[in-house]
mmCIF file of C-alpha atoms in Angstrom:
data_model
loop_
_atom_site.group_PDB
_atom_site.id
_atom_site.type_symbol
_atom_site.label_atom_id
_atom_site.label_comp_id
_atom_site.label_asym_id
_atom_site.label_seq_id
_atom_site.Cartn_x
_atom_site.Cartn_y
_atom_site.Cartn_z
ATOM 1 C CA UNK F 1 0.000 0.000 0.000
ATOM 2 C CA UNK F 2 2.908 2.372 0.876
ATOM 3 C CA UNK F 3 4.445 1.787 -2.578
ATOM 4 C CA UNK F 4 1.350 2.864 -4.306
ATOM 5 C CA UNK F 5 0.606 5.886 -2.566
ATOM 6 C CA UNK F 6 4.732 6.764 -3.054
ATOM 7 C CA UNK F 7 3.833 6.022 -6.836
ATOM 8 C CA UNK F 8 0.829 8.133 -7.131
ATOM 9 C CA UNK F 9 2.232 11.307 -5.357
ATOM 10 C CA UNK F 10 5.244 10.645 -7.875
ATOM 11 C CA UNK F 11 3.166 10.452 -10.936
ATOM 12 C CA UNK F 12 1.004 13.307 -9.625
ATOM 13 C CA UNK F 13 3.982 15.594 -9.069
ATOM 14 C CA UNK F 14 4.818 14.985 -13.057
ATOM 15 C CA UNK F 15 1.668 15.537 -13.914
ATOM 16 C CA UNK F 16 2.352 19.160 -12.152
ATOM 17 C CA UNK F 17 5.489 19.922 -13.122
ATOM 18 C CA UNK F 18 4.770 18.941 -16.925
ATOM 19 C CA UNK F 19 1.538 20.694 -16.814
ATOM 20 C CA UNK F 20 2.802 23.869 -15.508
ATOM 21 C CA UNK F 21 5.939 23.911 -18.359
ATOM 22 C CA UNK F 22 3.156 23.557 -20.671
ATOM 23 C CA UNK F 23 0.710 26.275 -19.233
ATOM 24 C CA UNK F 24 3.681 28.984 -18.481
ATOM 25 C CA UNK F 25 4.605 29.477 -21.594
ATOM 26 C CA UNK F 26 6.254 33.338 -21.665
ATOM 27 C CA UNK F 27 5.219 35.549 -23.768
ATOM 28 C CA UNK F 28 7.405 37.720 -26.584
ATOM 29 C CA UNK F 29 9.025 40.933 -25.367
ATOM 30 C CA UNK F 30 10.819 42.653 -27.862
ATOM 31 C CA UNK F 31 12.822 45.454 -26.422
ATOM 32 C CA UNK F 32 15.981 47.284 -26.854
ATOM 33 C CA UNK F 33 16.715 46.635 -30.496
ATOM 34 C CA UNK F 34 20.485 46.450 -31.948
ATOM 35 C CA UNK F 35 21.237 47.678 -35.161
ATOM 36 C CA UNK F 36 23.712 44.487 -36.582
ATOM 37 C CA UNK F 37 23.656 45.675 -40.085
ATOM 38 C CA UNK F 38 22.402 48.057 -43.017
ATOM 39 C CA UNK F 39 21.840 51.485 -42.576
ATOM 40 C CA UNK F 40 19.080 52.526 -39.283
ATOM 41 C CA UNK F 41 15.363 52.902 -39.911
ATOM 42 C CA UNK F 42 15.922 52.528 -44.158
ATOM 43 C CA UNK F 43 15.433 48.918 -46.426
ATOM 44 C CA UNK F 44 17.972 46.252 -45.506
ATOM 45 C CA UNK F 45 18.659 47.625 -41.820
ATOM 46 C CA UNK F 46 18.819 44.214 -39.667
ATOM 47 C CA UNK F 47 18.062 44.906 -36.282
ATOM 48 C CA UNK F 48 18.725 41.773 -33.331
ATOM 49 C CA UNK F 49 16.197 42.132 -30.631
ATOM 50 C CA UNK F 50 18.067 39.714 -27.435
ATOM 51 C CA UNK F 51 15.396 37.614 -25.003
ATOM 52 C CA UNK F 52 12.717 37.997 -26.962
ATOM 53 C CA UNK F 53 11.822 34.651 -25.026
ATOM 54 C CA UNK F 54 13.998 32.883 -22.383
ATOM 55 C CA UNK F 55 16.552 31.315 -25.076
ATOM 56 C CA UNK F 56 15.819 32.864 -28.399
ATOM 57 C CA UNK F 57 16.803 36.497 -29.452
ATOM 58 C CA UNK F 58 14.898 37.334 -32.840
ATOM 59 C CA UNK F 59 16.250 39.013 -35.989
ATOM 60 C CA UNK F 60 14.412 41.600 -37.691
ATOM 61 C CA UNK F 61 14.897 42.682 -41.222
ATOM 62 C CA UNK F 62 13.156 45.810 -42.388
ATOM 63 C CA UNK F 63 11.632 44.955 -46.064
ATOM 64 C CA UNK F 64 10.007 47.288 -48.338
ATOM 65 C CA UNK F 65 9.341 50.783 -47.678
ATOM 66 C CA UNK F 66 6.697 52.524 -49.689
ATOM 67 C CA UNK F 67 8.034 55.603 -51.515
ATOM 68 C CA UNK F 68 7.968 58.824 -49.604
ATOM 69 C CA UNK F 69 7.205 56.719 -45.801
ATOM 70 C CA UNK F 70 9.590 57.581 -43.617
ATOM 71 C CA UNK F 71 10.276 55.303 -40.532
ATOM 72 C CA UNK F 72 10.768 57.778 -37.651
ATOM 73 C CA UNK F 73 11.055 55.233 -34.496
ATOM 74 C CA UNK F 74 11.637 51.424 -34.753
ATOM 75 C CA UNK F 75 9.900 50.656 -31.457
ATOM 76 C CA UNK F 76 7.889 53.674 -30.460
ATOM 77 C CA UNK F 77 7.074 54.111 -26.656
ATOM 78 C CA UNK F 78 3.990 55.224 -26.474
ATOM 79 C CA UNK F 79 2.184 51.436 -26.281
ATOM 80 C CA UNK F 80 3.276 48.368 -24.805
ATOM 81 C CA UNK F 81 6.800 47.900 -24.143
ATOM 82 C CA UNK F 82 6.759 44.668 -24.809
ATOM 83 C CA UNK F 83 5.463 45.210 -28.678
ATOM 84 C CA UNK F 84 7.933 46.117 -31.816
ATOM 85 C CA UNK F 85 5.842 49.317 -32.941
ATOM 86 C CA UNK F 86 7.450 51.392 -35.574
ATOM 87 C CA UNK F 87 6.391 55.126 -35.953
ATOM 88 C CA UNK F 88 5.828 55.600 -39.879
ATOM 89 C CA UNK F 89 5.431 59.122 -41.342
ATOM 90 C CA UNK F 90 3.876 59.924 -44.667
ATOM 91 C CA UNK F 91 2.306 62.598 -46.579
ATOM 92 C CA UNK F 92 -1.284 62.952 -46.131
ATOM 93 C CA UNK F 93 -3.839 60.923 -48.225
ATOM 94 C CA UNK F 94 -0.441 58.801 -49.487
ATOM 95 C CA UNK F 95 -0.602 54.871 -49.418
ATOM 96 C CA UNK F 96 1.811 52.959 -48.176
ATOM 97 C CA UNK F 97 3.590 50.661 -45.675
ATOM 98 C CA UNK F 98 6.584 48.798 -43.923
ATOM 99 C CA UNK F 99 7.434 45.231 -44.469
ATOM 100 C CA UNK F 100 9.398 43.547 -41.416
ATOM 101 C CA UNK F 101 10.243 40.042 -41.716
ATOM 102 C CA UNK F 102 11.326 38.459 -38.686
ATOM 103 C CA UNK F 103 13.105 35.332 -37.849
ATOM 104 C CA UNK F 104 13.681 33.418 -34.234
ATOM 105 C CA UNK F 105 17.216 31.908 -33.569
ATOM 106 C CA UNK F 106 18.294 30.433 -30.481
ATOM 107 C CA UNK F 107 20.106 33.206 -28.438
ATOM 108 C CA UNK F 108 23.701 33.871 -28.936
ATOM 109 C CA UNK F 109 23.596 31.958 -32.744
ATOM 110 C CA UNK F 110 22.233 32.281 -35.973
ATOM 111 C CA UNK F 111 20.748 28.858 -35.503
ATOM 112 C CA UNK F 112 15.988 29.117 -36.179
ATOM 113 C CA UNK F 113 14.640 28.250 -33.420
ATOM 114 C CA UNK F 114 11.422 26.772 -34.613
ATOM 115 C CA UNK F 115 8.610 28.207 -32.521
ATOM 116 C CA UNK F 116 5.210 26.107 -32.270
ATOM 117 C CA UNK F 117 2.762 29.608 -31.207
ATOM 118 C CA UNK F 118 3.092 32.702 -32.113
ATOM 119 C CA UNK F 119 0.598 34.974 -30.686
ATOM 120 C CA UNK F 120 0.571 38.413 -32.867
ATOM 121 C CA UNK F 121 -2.090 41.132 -31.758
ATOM 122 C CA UNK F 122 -3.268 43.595 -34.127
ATOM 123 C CA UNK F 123 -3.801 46.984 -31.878
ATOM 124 C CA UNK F 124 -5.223 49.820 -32.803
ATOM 125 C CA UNK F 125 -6.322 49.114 -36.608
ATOM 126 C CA UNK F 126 -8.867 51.905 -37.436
ATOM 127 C CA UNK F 127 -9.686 55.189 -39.077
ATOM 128 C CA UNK F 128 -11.669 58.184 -39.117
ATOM 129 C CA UNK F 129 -14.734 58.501 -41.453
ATOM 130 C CA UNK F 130 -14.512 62.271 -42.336
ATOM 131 C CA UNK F 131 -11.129 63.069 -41.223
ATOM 132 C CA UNK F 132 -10.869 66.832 -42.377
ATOM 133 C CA UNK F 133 -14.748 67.672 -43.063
ATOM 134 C CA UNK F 134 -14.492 66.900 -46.710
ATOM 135 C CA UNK F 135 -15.174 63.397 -46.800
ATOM 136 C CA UNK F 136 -11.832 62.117 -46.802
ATOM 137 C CA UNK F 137 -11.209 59.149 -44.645
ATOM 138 C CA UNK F 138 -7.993 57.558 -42.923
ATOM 139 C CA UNK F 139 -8.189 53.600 -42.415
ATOM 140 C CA UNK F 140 -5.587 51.394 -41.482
ATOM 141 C CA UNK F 141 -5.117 47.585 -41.678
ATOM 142 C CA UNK F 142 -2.285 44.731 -40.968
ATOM 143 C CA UNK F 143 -1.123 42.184 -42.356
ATOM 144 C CA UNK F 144 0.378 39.160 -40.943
ATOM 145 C CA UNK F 145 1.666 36.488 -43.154
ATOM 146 C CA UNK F 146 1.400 33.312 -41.555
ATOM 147 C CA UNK F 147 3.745 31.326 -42.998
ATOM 148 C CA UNK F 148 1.105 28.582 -43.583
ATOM 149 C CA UNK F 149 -0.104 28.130 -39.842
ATOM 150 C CA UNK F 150 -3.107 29.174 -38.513
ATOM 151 C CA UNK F 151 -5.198 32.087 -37.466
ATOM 152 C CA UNK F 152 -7.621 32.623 -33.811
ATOM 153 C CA UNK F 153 -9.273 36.204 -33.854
ATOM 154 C CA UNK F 154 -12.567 37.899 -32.016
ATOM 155 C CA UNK F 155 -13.500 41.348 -33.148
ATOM 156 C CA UNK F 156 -15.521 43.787 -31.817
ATOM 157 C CA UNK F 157 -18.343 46.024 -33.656
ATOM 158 C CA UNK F 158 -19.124 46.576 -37.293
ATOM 159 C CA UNK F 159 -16.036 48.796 -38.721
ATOM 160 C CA UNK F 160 -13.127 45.593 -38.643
ATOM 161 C CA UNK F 161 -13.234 42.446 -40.773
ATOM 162 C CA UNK F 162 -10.460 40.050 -40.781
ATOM 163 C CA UNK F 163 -9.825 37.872 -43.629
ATOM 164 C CA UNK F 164 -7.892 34.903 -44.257
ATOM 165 C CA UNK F 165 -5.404 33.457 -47.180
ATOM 166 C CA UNK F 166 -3.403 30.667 -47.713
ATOM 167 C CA UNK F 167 -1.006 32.487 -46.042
ATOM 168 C CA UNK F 168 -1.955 35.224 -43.938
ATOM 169 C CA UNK F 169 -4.323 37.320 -41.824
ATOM 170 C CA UNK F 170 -5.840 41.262 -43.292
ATOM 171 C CA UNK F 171 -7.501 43.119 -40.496
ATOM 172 C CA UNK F 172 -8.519 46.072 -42.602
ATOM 173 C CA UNK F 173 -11.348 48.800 -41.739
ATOM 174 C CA UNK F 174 -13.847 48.747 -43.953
ATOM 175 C CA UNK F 175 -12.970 51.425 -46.292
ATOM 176 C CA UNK F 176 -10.123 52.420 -48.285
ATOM 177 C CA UNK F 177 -6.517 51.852 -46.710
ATOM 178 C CA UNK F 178 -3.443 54.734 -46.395
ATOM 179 C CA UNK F 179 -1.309 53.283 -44.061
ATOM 180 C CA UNK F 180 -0.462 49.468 -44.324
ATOM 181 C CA UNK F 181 2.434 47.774 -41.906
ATOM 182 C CA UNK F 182 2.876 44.083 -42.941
ATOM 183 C CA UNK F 183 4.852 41.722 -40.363
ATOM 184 C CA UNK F 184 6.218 39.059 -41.943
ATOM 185 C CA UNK F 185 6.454 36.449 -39.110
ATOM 186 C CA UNK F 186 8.269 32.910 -40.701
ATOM 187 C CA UNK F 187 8.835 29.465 -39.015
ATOM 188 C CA UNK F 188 11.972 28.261 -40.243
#
């Protein structure tokens, strides 16, 4: 009898221990980028972001850039520190956007880490109906390519729709679009 209740509270603890690796999974925090290569906020700039995650550091390569956006701040401070949220100017009524395409490596290499989830929150995607009183609207979207996996999204009132490709995730207002920022997130 003593041998089975020794064997229960041992498979009981691993059912803990393995349950709570599974459930405390941390989440991203991308802070304190590095610029490794290419010239700062233009095309080609490579920026390495350390601990994204206990273990893996992520690499971030800024993509396209629509003619006449400039990127201002990489990782603006105004949100959630924990977010990569670039501050884009452009001239009014002008579309255009920022590609970022960003890979996970185990920290200190060069080495993908492969990651199984990858939660990405789209934050503040809207617009404003009559911007200037003359009928002209502002509306915003993202884009998340999704490297073939899978998408999990609520929304809230009428003025968002999300729709889904092959490869990606659109969470556009309903209008017309004039500022676009696509992150490119790949499992390699």
């Amino acid at each position: 009898m003593k041998t089975n209740v020794t064997l229960v509270k041992c498979l009981f603890l691993l059912c803990f221990f393995v349950s709570m690796r599974v459930a405390a999974q941390p989440d991203y925090a991308f802070k304190n980028p590095l610029l490794i290569s290419g010239t700062a906020l233009q095309a080609g700039a490579v920026y390495k972001y350390s601990d994204v995650k206990p273990g893996v550091d992520a690499i971030m390569t800024l993509g396209y850039i629509s003619p006449d956006v400039t990127v201002v701040e990489l990782d603006g401070t105004s949100g959630y520190p924990e977010a990569i949220q670039p501050t884009l100017n452009l001239p009014a009524w002008t579309n255009g956007y920022l590609e970022m395409d960003i890979q996970f490596v185990d920290a200190g290499t060069i080495s993908a880490a492969v990651q199984s989830e990858i939660a990405v929150t789209c934050i503040d995607v809207d617009g404003i109906p009559d911007n200037d009183g003359l009928g002209n609207s502002i509306h915003e979207f993202d884009e998340i390519n999704l490297g073939g996996g899978y998408a999990d999204f609520a929304t809230v009132g009428g003025e968002l729709s999300v729709s889904q490709s092959e490869t990606g995730l659109r969470e556009p207002t309903s209008r017309e679009w004039i500022i676009q920022v696509v992150i490119l997130l790949q499992k390699r």
